[in-house]
């Protein structure tokens, strides 16, 4: 949800830049439709935001899935991507194995928790957090759920939204897009384990950077999620700021 940047904002990102963080269709408080979850649909949503806010020389920063949207946006609408920042992601993650793994974990999206406190307790115990928690991360997880009159909560995002999105990812010729991205690009890798290993292994990050014509690869601290929050956020902000000030 849009609160994924809360830690970066707290670490000073908005002191130098105007930041717009959107909730994609089907996520957070955005509309939930039965269909319309192709990469092209997400690209149109970003273009709509850029137009509505009259942004000039947009810098597109995509974390995880957001980087996939940014890759297509950068090639199909290059005039709308002044620079491109990829936060711990790679098109090489789009494999059948990854799709099966993610889909196997979607059940939780359709389940209710007895209360917001119960939901937050479950989130705090996620192994990839390894005990990490702060106010901004809590804000993010609070933004992930809707609360009902009886006090129960449930994630805003229906599991079928993620499932459809994953299926549509395989419709894109990712190599064709990545190889022609001409904008200056920063790939920030999170080196710490996200489960058993980092989400983007070092070798995969190097392969991805090599395929991008104008890419600088660098590591921050933390893992796929914690790179955005707490003590890791200032380092991530520093890397972004240095890249954009070149």
mmCIF file of C-alpha atoms in Angstrom, residues 62-223:
data_model
loop_
_atom_site.group_PDB
_atom_site.id
_atom_site.type_symbol
_atom_site.label_atom_id
_atom_site.label_comp_id
_atom_site.label_asym_id
_atom_site.label_seq_id
_atom_site.Cartn_x
_atom_site.Cartn_y
_atom_site.Cartn_z
ATOM 1 C CA UNK A 62 9.608 0.891 -8.075
ATOM 2 C CA UNK A 63 9.991 -1.511 -5.171
ATOM 3 C CA UNK A 64 9.404 -5.213 -5.871
ATOM 4 C CA UNK A 65 6.434 -5.497 -8.291
ATOM 5 C CA UNK A 66 6.513 -1.727 -8.779
ATOM 6 C CA UNK A 67 9.792 -2.127 -10.645
ATOM 7 C CA UNK A 68 8.060 -4.332 -13.239
ATOM 8 C CA UNK A 69 5.554 -1.567 -13.909
ATOM 9 C CA UNK A 70 8.411 0.909 -14.138
ATOM 10 C CA UNK A 71 10.261 -1.217 -16.694
ATOM 11 C CA UNK A 72 7.339 -1.204 -19.103
ATOM 12 C CA UNK A 73 6.607 2.462 -18.427
ATOM 13 C CA UNK A 74 10.221 3.386 -19.182
ATOM 14 C CA UNK A 75 10.163 1.703 -22.589
ATOM 15 C CA UNK A 76 6.634 2.447 -23.761
ATOM 16 C CA UNK A 77 6.474 5.998 -22.410
ATOM 17 C CA UNK A 78 10.098 7.128 -22.129
ATOM 18 C CA UNK A 79 9.091 10.784 -22.001
ATOM 19 C CA UNK A 80 7.420 10.080 -18.655
ATOM 20 C CA UNK A 81 10.467 8.515 -17.006
ATOM 21 C CA UNK A 82 13.293 10.996 -16.409
ATOM 22 C CA UNK A 83 15.219 8.546 -14.245
ATOM 23 C CA UNK A 84 14.416 5.059 -12.975
ATOM 24 C CA UNK A 85 15.078 3.541 -9.551
ATOM 25 C CA UNK A 86 14.642 -0.185 -8.904
ATOM 26 C CA UNK A 87 14.445 -1.156 -5.243
ATOM 27 C CA UNK A 88 15.360 -4.818 -4.736
ATOM 28 C CA UNK A 89 13.724 -6.308 -7.787
ATOM 29 C CA UNK A 90 14.554 -8.009 -11.073
ATOM 30 C CA UNK A 91 12.596 -9.276 -14.057
ATOM 31 C CA UNK A 92 14.568 -12.513 -13.539
ATOM 32 C CA UNK A 93 12.364 -13.182 -10.506
ATOM 33 C CA UNK A 94 9.429 -13.822 -12.834
ATOM 34 C CA UNK A 95 9.543 -17.604 -13.047
ATOM 35 C CA UNK A 96 7.019 -20.401 -12.713
ATOM 36 C CA UNK A 97 8.640 -21.406 -9.435
ATOM 37 C CA UNK A 98 8.227 -17.940 -7.952
ATOM 38 C CA UNK A 99 4.636 -17.781 -9.151
ATOM 39 C CA UNK A 100 3.777 -21.068 -7.433
ATOM 40 C CA UNK A 101 5.481 -19.941 -4.232
ATOM 41 C CA UNK A 102 3.609 -16.633 -4.068
ATOM 42 C CA UNK A 103 0.249 -18.152 -4.945
ATOM 43 C CA UNK A 104 0.656 -20.732 -2.186
ATOM 44 C CA UNK A 105 0.803 -17.884 0.338
ATOM 45 C CA UNK A 106 -2.254 -15.963 -0.883
ATOM 46 C CA UNK A 107 -4.771 -17.619 1.430
ATOM 47 C CA UNK A 108 -4.055 -15.135 4.217
ATOM 48 C CA UNK A 109 -5.389 -12.289 2.064
ATOM 49 C CA UNK A 110 -8.882 -13.736 2.177
ATOM 50 C CA UNK A 111 -8.908 -14.417 5.918
ATOM 51 C CA UNK A 112 -10.151 -12.238 8.749
ATOM 52 C CA UNK A 113 -8.305 -11.612 12.001
ATOM 53 C CA UNK A 114 -10.261 -11.138 15.244
ATOM 54 C CA UNK A 115 -8.849 -7.634 15.691
ATOM 55 C CA UNK A 116 -6.266 -5.200 14.381
ATOM 56 C CA UNK A 117 -4.081 -6.011 17.394
ATOM 57 C CA UNK A 118 -4.192 -9.714 16.500
ATOM 58 C CA UNK A 119 -3.274 -8.955 12.897
ATOM 59 C CA UNK A 120 -0.332 -6.780 13.927
ATOM 60 C CA UNK A 121 0.861 -9.484 16.319
ATOM 61 C CA UNK A 122 0.899 -11.991 13.447
ATOM 62 C CA UNK A 123 2.809 -9.541 11.246
ATOM 63 C CA UNK A 124 5.376 -8.890 13.979
ATOM 64 C CA UNK A 125 6.119 -12.618 14.029
ATOM 65 C CA UNK A 126 6.920 -12.834 10.316
ATOM 66 C CA UNK A 127 10.343 -14.511 10.088
ATOM 67 C CA UNK A 128 11.623 -12.043 7.487
ATOM 68 C CA UNK A 129 11.233 -9.215 10.008
ATOM 69 C CA UNK A 130 13.508 -11.031 12.468
ATOM 70 C CA UNK A 131 12.111 -9.009 15.380
ATOM 71 C CA UNK A 132 12.303 -5.662 13.564
ATOM 72 C CA UNK A 133 9.412 -3.240 14.166
ATOM 73 C CA UNK A 134 8.890 0.500 14.280
ATOM 74 C CA UNK A 135 6.094 3.075 13.994
ATOM 75 C CA UNK A 136 6.424 3.466 10.222
ATOM 76 C CA UNK A 137 6.307 -0.286 9.604
ATOM 77 C CA UNK A 138 3.216 -0.479 11.796
ATOM 78 C CA UNK A 139 1.647 2.308 9.735
ATOM 79 C CA UNK A 140 2.310 0.238 6.630
ATOM 80 C CA UNK A 141 0.655 -2.877 8.049
ATOM 81 C CA UNK A 142 -2.282 -0.868 9.397
ATOM 82 C CA UNK A 143 -2.803 0.412 5.872
ATOM 83 C CA UNK A 144 -2.948 -3.148 4.573
ATOM 84 C CA UNK A 145 -6.269 -4.014 6.213
ATOM 85 C CA UNK A 146 -9.852 -2.834 6.406
ATOM 86 C CA UNK A 147 -11.639 -2.911 9.747
ATOM 87 C CA UNK A 148 -15.260 -4.022 10.099
ATOM 88 C CA UNK A 149 -17.907 -2.913 12.592
ATOM 89 C CA UNK A 150 -17.369 -6.016 14.711
ATOM 90 C CA UNK A 151 -13.681 -5.150 15.103
ATOM 91 C CA UNK A 152 -12.388 -7.850 12.778
ATOM 92 C CA UNK A 153 -9.916 -6.935 10.043
ATOM 93 C CA UNK A 154 -9.067 -8.343 6.633
ATOM 94 C CA UNK A 155 -6.468 -7.348 4.022
ATOM 95 C CA UNK A 156 -7.826 -4.903 1.444
ATOM 96 C CA UNK A 157 -6.312 -6.868 -1.433
ATOM 97 C CA UNK A 158 -8.318 -9.920 -2.586
ATOM 98 C CA UNK A 159 -6.134 -12.952 -3.358
ATOM 99 C CA UNK A 160 -7.472 -13.144 -6.912
ATOM 100 C CA UNK A 161 -5.982 -9.699 -7.659
ATOM 101 C CA UNK A 162 -2.465 -10.955 -6.944
ATOM 102 C CA UNK A 163 -3.123 -14.255 -8.693
ATOM 103 C CA UNK A 164 -4.313 -12.528 -11.889
ATOM 104 C CA UNK A 165 -1.407 -10.080 -11.756
ATOM 105 C CA UNK A 166 1.107 -12.922 -11.532
ATOM 106 C CA UNK A 167 -0.488 -14.725 -14.480
ATOM 107 C CA UNK A 168 -0.354 -11.572 -16.603
ATOM 108 C CA UNK A 169 3.343 -11.041 -15.824
ATOM 109 C CA UNK A 170 4.137 -13.942 -18.155
ATOM 110 C CA UNK A 171 2.540 -12.106 -21.093
ATOM 111 C CA UNK A 172 5.391 -9.574 -21.170
ATOM 112 C CA UNK A 173 8.660 -10.032 -23.047
ATOM 113 C CA UNK A 174 10.766 -8.732 -20.178
ATOM 114 C CA UNK A 175 14.124 -9.111 -21.869
ATOM 115 C CA UNK A 176 12.920 -6.970 -24.748
ATOM 116 C CA UNK A 177 11.894 -4.191 -22.369
ATOM 117 C CA UNK A 178 14.912 -4.295 -20.082
ATOM 118 C CA UNK A 179 17.427 -4.233 -22.909
ATOM 119 C CA UNK A 180 16.159 -0.921 -24.296
ATOM 120 C CA UNK A 181 15.695 1.115 -21.109
ATOM 121 C CA UNK A 182 17.860 4.139 -21.860
ATOM 122 C CA UNK A 183 17.134 6.247 -18.797
ATOM 123 C CA UNK A 184 19.784 6.473 -16.065
ATOM 124 C CA UNK A 185 18.842 3.623 -13.731
ATOM 125 C CA UNK A 186 19.742 2.812 -10.152
ATOM 126 C CA UNK A 187 19.331 -0.774 -8.930
ATOM 127 C CA UNK A 188 19.446 -0.938 -5.135
ATOM 128 C CA UNK A 189 19.878 -4.451 -3.782
ATOM 129 C CA UNK A 190 18.960 -5.513 -0.245
ATOM 130 C CA UNK A 191 21.598 -8.078 0.831
ATOM 131 C CA UNK A 192 20.056 -9.546 3.982
ATOM 132 C CA UNK A 193 17.894 -12.704 4.000
ATOM 133 C CA UNK A 194 14.208 -12.411 3.205
ATOM 134 C CA UNK A 195 13.387 -15.842 4.537
ATOM 135 C CA UNK A 196 16.216 -18.234 3.752
ATOM 136 C CA UNK A 197 18.126 -15.905 1.402
ATOM 137 C CA UNK A 198 17.985 -12.405 -0.074
ATOM 138 C CA UNK A 199 15.100 -11.980 -2.494
ATOM 139 C CA UNK A 200 17.487 -10.802 -5.213
ATOM 140 C CA UNK A 201 20.735 -12.799 -5.011
ATOM 141 C CA UNK A 202 23.939 -10.925 -5.792
ATOM 142 C CA UNK A 203 24.459 -12.802 -9.062
ATOM 143 C CA UNK A 204 20.914 -12.022 -10.218
ATOM 144 C CA UNK A 205 21.400 -8.339 -9.403
ATOM 145 C CA UNK A 206 24.592 -8.264 -11.468
ATOM 146 C CA UNK A 207 22.877 -10.007 -14.378
ATOM 147 C CA UNK A 208 19.997 -7.532 -14.228
ATOM 148 C CA UNK A 209 22.292 -4.508 -14.100
ATOM 149 C CA UNK A 210 24.287 -5.865 -17.042
ATOM 150 C CA UNK A 211 21.131 -6.145 -19.146
ATOM 151 C CA UNK A 212 20.145 -2.527 -18.426
ATOM 152 C CA UNK A 213 22.023 -0.208 -20.808
ATOM 153 C CA UNK A 214 22.585 2.606 -18.282
ATOM 154 C CA UNK A 215 22.437 1.057 -14.820
ATOM 155 C CA UNK A 216 24.349 1.547 -11.584
ATOM 156 C CA UNK A 217 24.108 -1.317 -9.076
ATOM 157 C CA UNK A 218 24.612 -0.694 -5.373
ATOM 158 C CA UNK A 219 23.705 -2.353 -2.073
ATOM 159 C CA UNK A 220 21.836 -0.842 0.848
ATOM 160 C CA UNK A 221 21.306 -2.444 4.267
ATOM 161 C CA UNK A 222 18.404 -4.639 5.372
ATOM 162 C CA UNK A 223 16.286 -7.127 3.461
#
